GROMACS .gro file of C-alpha atoms in nm:
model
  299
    1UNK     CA    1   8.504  11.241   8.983
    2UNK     CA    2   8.783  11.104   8.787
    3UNK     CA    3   8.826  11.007   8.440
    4UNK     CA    4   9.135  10.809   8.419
    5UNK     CA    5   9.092  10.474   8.573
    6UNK     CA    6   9.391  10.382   8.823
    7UNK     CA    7   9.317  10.019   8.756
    8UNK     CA    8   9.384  10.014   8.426
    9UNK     CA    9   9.639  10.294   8.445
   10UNK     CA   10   9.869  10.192   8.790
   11UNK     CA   11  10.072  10.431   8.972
   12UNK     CA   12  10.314  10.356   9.212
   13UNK     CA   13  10.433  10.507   9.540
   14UNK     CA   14  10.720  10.770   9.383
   15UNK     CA   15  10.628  10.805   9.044
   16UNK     CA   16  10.698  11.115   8.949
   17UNK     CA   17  10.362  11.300   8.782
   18UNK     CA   18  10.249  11.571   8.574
   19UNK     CA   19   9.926  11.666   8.527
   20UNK     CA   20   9.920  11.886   8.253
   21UNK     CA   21   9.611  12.137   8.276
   22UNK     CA   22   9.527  12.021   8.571
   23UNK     CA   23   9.208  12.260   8.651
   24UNK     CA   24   9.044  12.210   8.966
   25UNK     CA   25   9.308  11.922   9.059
   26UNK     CA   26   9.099  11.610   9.077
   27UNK     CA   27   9.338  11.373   8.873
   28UNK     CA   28   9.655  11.529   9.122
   29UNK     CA   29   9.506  11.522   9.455
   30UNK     CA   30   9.464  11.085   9.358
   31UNK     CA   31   9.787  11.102   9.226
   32UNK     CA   32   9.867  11.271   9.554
   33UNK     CA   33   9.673  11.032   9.756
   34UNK     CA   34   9.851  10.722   9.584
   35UNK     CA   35  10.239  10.883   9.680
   36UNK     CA   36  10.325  11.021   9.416
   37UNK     CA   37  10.552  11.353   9.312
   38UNK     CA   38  10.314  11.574   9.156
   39UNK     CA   39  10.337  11.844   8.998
   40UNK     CA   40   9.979  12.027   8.919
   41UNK     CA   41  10.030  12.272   8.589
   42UNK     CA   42   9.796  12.513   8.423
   43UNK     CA   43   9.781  12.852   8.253
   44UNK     CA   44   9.506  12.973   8.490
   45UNK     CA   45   9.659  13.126   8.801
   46UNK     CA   46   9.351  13.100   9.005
   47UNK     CA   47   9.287  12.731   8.975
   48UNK     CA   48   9.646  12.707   9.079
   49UNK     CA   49   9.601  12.896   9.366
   50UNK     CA   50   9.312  12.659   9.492
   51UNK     CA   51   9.497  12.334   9.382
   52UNK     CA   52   9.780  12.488   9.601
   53UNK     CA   53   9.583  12.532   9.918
   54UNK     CA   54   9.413  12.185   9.846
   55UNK     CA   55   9.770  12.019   9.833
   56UNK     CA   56   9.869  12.221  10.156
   57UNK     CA   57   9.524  12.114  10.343
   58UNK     CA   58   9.593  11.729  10.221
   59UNK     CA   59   9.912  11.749  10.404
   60UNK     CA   60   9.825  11.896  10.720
   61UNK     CA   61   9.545  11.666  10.733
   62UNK     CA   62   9.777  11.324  10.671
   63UNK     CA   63   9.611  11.243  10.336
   64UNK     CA   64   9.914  11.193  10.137
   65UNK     CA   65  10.195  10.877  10.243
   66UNK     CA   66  10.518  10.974  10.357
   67UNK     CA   67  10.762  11.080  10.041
   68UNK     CA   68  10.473  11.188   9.878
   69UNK     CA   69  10.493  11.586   9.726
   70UNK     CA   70  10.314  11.811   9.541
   71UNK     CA   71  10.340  12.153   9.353
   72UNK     CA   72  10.120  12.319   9.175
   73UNK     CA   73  10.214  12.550   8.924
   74UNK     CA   74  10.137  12.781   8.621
   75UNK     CA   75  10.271  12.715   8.290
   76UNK     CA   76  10.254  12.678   7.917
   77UNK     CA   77  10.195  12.376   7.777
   78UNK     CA   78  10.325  12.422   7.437
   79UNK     CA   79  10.667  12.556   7.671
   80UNK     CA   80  10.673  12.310   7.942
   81UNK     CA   81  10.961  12.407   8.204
   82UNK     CA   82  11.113  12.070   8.255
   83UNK     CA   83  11.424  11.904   8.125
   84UNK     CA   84  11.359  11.594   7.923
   85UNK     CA   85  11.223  11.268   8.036
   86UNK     CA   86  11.160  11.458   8.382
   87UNK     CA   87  10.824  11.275   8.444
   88UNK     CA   88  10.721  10.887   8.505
   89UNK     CA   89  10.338  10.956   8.442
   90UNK     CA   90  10.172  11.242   8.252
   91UNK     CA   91   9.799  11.280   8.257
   92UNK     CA   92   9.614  11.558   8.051
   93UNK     CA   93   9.216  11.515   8.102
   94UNK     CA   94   8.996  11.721   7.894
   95UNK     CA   95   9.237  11.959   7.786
   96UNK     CA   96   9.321  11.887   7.398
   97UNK     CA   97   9.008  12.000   7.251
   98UNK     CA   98   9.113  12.304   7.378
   99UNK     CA   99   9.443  12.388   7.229
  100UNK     CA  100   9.487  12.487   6.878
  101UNK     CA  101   9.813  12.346   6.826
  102UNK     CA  102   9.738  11.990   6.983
  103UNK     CA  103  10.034  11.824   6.791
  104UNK     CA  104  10.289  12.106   6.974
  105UNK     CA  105  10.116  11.998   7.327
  106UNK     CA  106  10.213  11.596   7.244
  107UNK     CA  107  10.513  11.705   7.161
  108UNK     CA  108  10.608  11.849   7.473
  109UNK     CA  109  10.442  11.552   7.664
  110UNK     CA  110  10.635  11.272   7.481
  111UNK     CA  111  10.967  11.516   7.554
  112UNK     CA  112  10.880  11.519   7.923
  113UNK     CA  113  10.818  11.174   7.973
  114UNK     CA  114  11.083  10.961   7.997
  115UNK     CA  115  11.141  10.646   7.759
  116UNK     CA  116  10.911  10.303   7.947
  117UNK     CA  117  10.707  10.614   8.077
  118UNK     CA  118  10.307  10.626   8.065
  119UNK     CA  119  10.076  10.885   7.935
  120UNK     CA  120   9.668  10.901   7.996
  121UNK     CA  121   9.480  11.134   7.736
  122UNK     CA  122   9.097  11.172   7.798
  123UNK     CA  123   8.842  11.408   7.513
  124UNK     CA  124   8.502  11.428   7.531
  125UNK     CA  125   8.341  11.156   7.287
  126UNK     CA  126   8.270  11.227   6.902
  127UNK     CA  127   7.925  11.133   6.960
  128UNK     CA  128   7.787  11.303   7.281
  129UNK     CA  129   8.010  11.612   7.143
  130UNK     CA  130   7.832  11.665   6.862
  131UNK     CA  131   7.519  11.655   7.004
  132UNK     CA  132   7.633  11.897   7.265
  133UNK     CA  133   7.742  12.113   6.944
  134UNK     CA  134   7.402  12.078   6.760
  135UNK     CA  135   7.190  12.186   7.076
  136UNK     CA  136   7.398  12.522   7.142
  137UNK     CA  137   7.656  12.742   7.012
  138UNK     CA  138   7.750  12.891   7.375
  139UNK     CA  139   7.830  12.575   7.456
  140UNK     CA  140   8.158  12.549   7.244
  141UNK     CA  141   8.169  12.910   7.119
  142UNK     CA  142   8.315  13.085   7.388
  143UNK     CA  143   8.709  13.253   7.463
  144UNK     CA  144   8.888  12.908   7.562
  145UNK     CA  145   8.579  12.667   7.491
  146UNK     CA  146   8.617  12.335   7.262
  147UNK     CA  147   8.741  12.449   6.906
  148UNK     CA  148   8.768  12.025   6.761
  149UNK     CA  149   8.552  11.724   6.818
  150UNK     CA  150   8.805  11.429   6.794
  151UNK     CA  151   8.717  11.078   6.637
  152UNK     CA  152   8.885  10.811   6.872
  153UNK     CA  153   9.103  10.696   6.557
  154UNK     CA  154   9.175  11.070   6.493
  155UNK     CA  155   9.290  11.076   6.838
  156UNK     CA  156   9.507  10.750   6.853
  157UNK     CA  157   9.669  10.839   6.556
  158UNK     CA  158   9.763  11.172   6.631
  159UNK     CA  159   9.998  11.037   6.926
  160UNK     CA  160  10.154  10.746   6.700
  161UNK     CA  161  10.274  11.029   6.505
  162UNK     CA  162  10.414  11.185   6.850
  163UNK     CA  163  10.601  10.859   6.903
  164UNK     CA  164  10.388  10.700   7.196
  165UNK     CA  165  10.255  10.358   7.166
  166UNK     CA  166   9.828  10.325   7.273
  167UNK     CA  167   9.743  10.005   7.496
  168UNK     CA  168   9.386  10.080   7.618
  169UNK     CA  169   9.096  10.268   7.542
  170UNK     CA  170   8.789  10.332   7.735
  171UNK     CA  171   8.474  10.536   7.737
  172UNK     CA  172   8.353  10.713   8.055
  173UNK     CA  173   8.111  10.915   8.227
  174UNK     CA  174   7.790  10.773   8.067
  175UNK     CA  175   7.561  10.948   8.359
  176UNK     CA  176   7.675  11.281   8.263
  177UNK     CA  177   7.604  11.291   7.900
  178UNK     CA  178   7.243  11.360   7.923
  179UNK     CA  179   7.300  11.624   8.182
  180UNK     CA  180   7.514  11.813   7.961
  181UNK     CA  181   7.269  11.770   7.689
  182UNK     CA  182   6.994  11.902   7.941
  183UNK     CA  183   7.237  12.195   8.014
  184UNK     CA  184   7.259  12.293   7.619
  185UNK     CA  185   6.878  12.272   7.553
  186UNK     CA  186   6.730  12.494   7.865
  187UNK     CA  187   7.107  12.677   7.846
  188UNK     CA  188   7.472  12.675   7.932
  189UNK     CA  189   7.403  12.892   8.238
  190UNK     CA  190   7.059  12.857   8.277
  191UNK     CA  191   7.099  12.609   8.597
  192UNK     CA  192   6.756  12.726   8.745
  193UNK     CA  193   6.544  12.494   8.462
  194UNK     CA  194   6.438  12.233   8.698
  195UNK     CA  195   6.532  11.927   8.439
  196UNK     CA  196   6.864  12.046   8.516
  197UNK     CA  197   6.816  12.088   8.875
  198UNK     CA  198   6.659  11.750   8.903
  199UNK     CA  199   6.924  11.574   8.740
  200UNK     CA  200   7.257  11.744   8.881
  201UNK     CA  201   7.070  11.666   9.201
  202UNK     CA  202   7.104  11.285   9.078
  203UNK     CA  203   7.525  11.315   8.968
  204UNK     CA  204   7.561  11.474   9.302
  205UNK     CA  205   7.392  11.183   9.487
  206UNK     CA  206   7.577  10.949   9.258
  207UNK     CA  207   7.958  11.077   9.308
  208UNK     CA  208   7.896  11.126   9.685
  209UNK     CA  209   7.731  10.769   9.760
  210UNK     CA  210   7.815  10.605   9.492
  211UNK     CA  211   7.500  10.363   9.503
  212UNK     CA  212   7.515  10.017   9.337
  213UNK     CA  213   7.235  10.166   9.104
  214UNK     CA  214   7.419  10.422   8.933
  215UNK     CA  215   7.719  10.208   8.891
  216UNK     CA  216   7.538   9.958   8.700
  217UNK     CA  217   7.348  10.194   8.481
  218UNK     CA  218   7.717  10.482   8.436
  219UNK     CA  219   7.841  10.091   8.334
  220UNK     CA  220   7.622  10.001   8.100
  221UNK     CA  221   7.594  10.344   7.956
  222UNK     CA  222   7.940  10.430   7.926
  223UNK     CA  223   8.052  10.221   7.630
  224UNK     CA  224   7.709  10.371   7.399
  225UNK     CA  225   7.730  10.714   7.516
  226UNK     CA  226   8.018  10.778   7.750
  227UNK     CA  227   8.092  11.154   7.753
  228UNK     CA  228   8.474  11.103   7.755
  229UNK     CA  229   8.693  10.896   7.540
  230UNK     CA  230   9.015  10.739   7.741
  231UNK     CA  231   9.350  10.660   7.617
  232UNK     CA  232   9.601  10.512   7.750
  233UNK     CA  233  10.004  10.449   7.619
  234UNK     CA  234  10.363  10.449   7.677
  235UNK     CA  235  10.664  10.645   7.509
  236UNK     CA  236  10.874  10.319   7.403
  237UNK     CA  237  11.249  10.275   7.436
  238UNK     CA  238  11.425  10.312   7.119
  239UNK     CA  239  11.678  10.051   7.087
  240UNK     CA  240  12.068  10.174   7.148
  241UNK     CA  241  12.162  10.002   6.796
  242UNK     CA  242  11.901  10.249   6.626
  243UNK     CA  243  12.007  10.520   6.775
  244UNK     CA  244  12.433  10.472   6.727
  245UNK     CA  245  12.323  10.366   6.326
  246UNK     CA  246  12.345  10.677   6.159
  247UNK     CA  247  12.677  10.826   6.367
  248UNK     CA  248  12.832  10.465   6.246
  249UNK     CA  249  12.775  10.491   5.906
  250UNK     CA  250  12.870  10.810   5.918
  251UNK     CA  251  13.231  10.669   6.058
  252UNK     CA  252  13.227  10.408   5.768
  253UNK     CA  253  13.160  10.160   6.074
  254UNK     CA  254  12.847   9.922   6.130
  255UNK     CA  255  12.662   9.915   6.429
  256UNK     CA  256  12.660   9.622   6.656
  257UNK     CA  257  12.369   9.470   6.787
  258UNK     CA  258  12.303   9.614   7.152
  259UNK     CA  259  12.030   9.610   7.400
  260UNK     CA  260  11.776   9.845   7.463
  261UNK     CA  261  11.869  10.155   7.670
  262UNK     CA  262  11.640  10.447   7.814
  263UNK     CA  263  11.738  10.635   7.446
  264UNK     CA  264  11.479  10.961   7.421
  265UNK     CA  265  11.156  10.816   7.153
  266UNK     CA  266  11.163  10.852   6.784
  267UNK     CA  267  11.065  11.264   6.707
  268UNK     CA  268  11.223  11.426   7.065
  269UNK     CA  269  11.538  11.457   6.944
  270UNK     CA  270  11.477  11.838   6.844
  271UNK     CA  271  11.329  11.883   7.185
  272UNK     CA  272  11.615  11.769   7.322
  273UNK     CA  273  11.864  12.021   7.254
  274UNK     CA  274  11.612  12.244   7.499
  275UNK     CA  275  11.725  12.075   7.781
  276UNK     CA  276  11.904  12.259   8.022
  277UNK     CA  277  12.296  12.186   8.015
  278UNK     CA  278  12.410  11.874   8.202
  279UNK     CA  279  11.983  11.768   8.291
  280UNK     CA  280  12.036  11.416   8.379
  281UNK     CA  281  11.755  11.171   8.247
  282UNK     CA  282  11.500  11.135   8.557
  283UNK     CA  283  11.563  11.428   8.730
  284UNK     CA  284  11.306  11.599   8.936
  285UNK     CA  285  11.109  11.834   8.756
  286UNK     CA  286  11.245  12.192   8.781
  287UNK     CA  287  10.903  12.312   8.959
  288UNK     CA  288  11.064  12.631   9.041
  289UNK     CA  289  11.127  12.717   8.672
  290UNK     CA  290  10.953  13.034   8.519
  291UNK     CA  291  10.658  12.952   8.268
  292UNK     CA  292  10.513  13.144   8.033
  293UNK     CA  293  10.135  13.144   8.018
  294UNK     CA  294   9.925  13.096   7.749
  295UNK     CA  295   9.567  13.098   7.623
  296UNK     CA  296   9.611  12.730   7.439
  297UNK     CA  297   9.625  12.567   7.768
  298UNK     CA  298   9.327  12.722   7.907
  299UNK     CA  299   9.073  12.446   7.982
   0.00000   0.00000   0.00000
């Protein structure tokens, strides 16, 4: 079941890809799938472990074109191993609401990404949230649950501030609103109340046949109460002449007019003096780098 939508968000055969608290793996086994260099991060060693023998079984079993790859490793996500602009694509899907220090987290994305690069950010919806919220306190209030509910404007503007640039939004996931809701009523862990039963037994049926009927209704649904809010954008060039400015006028020279390069964006120029010595601009992430872990990226 994926939230990011490849047809609104296109990957190409190459790209190099993070997907930053990655879980269970679903976004980087299509990434995978689609030939692209993935790398598969999160704090939780376990999930890693899986996504790792998932990655190994997709190879063996041909799954993945030729010059595809894929790692999956633990790390921080406030501390993200990689020299700048390491990554084509990053994708980071239901992971935010998690992470106290959500600015620090788009901070390390835009750094990773490199300038023309494109980032998807999915949350679960204001709306369906709060009724989640309302109907139980176990279902937020627990070590690594949701701490924030994010408006979609909150959200957007948020990563303006980080430097990237939003061209899309969507809403997804309509079907599995009310199942959640179902889930906080009878209880988070009750899964023997047979409302629940009965309609997990329906999203099952749904994501493995994917019947016309269900697609009609998760489309129609989705844009009222869609349980996960989509956003798509890029981290933009910044123009060379911008860039050489303030080293000019410090000469007592002006600028000339130049065209754009691949110049890190506007607010990754701190991050930049993290990069290791001599990291050229698209290099392949340094998978085999040490991370630390941490509790913020826990999902």
């Amino acid at each position: 079941m994926l939230t990011v939508d490849f047809s609104r968000f296109p990957l190409a055969p190459g790209d190099r890809v993070l997907d930053l608290g990655c879980g269970a793996g679903r976004h980087a086994f299509e990434c995978y799938r689609r030939g692209a260099q993935v790398v598969a991060l999160d704090q939780n060693g376990e999930e890693i472990r899986e996504v790792a023998k998932w990655f190994a079984a997709m190879e063996e079993a041909g799954e993945a074109p030729a010059g595809a790859s894929a790692t999956a490793m633990e790390g921080d996500a406030l501390n993200l191993p990689f020299p700048d602009d390491s990554f084509d694509v990053v994708i980071i899907s239901e992971v935010m609401e998690h992470i106290p220090d959500d600015k620090g987290v788009l901070a390390e994305m835009v750094r990773v990404l490199r300038p023309g690069g494109r980032i998807a950010v999915t949350v679960p919806r204001y709306g369906p949230e709060k009724v989640c919220w309302a109907l139980s306190d176990a279902y937020h209030e627990v070590e690594g649950g949701h701490i924030r509910i994010y408006r979609g404007d909150e959200l957007l503007g948020k990563m303006r501030e980080a430097g990237l640039e939003p061209y899309g939004t969507h809403h997804a996931h309509g079907l599995h609103s009310p199942y959640w809701w179902l889930k906080c009523a009878f209880g988070v862990d009750n899964d023997k109340a047979l409302p629940v039963q009965a309609y997990h037994k329906l999203l099952v049926w749904d994501i493995m046949k994917k019947p016309l009927a269900t697609r009609l209704a998760e489309r129609a649904l989705n844009p009222v109460i869609g349980k996960s809010f989509v956003v798509y954008a890029t981290k933009p060039h910044l123009p060379q002449a911008a860039a050489a400015a303030p080293a000019a006028a410090e000469a007592g020279e002006s600028a000339a007019p130049a065209t754009p390069a691949a110049e890190p964006a506007a607010g990754t120029a701190a991050k930049a003096r993290k990069a290791a010595p001599g990291a050229k601009s698209g290099a392949k992430p340094a998978v085999k780098a040490s991370a630390k872990r941490s509790a913020g990226a826990a999902k």
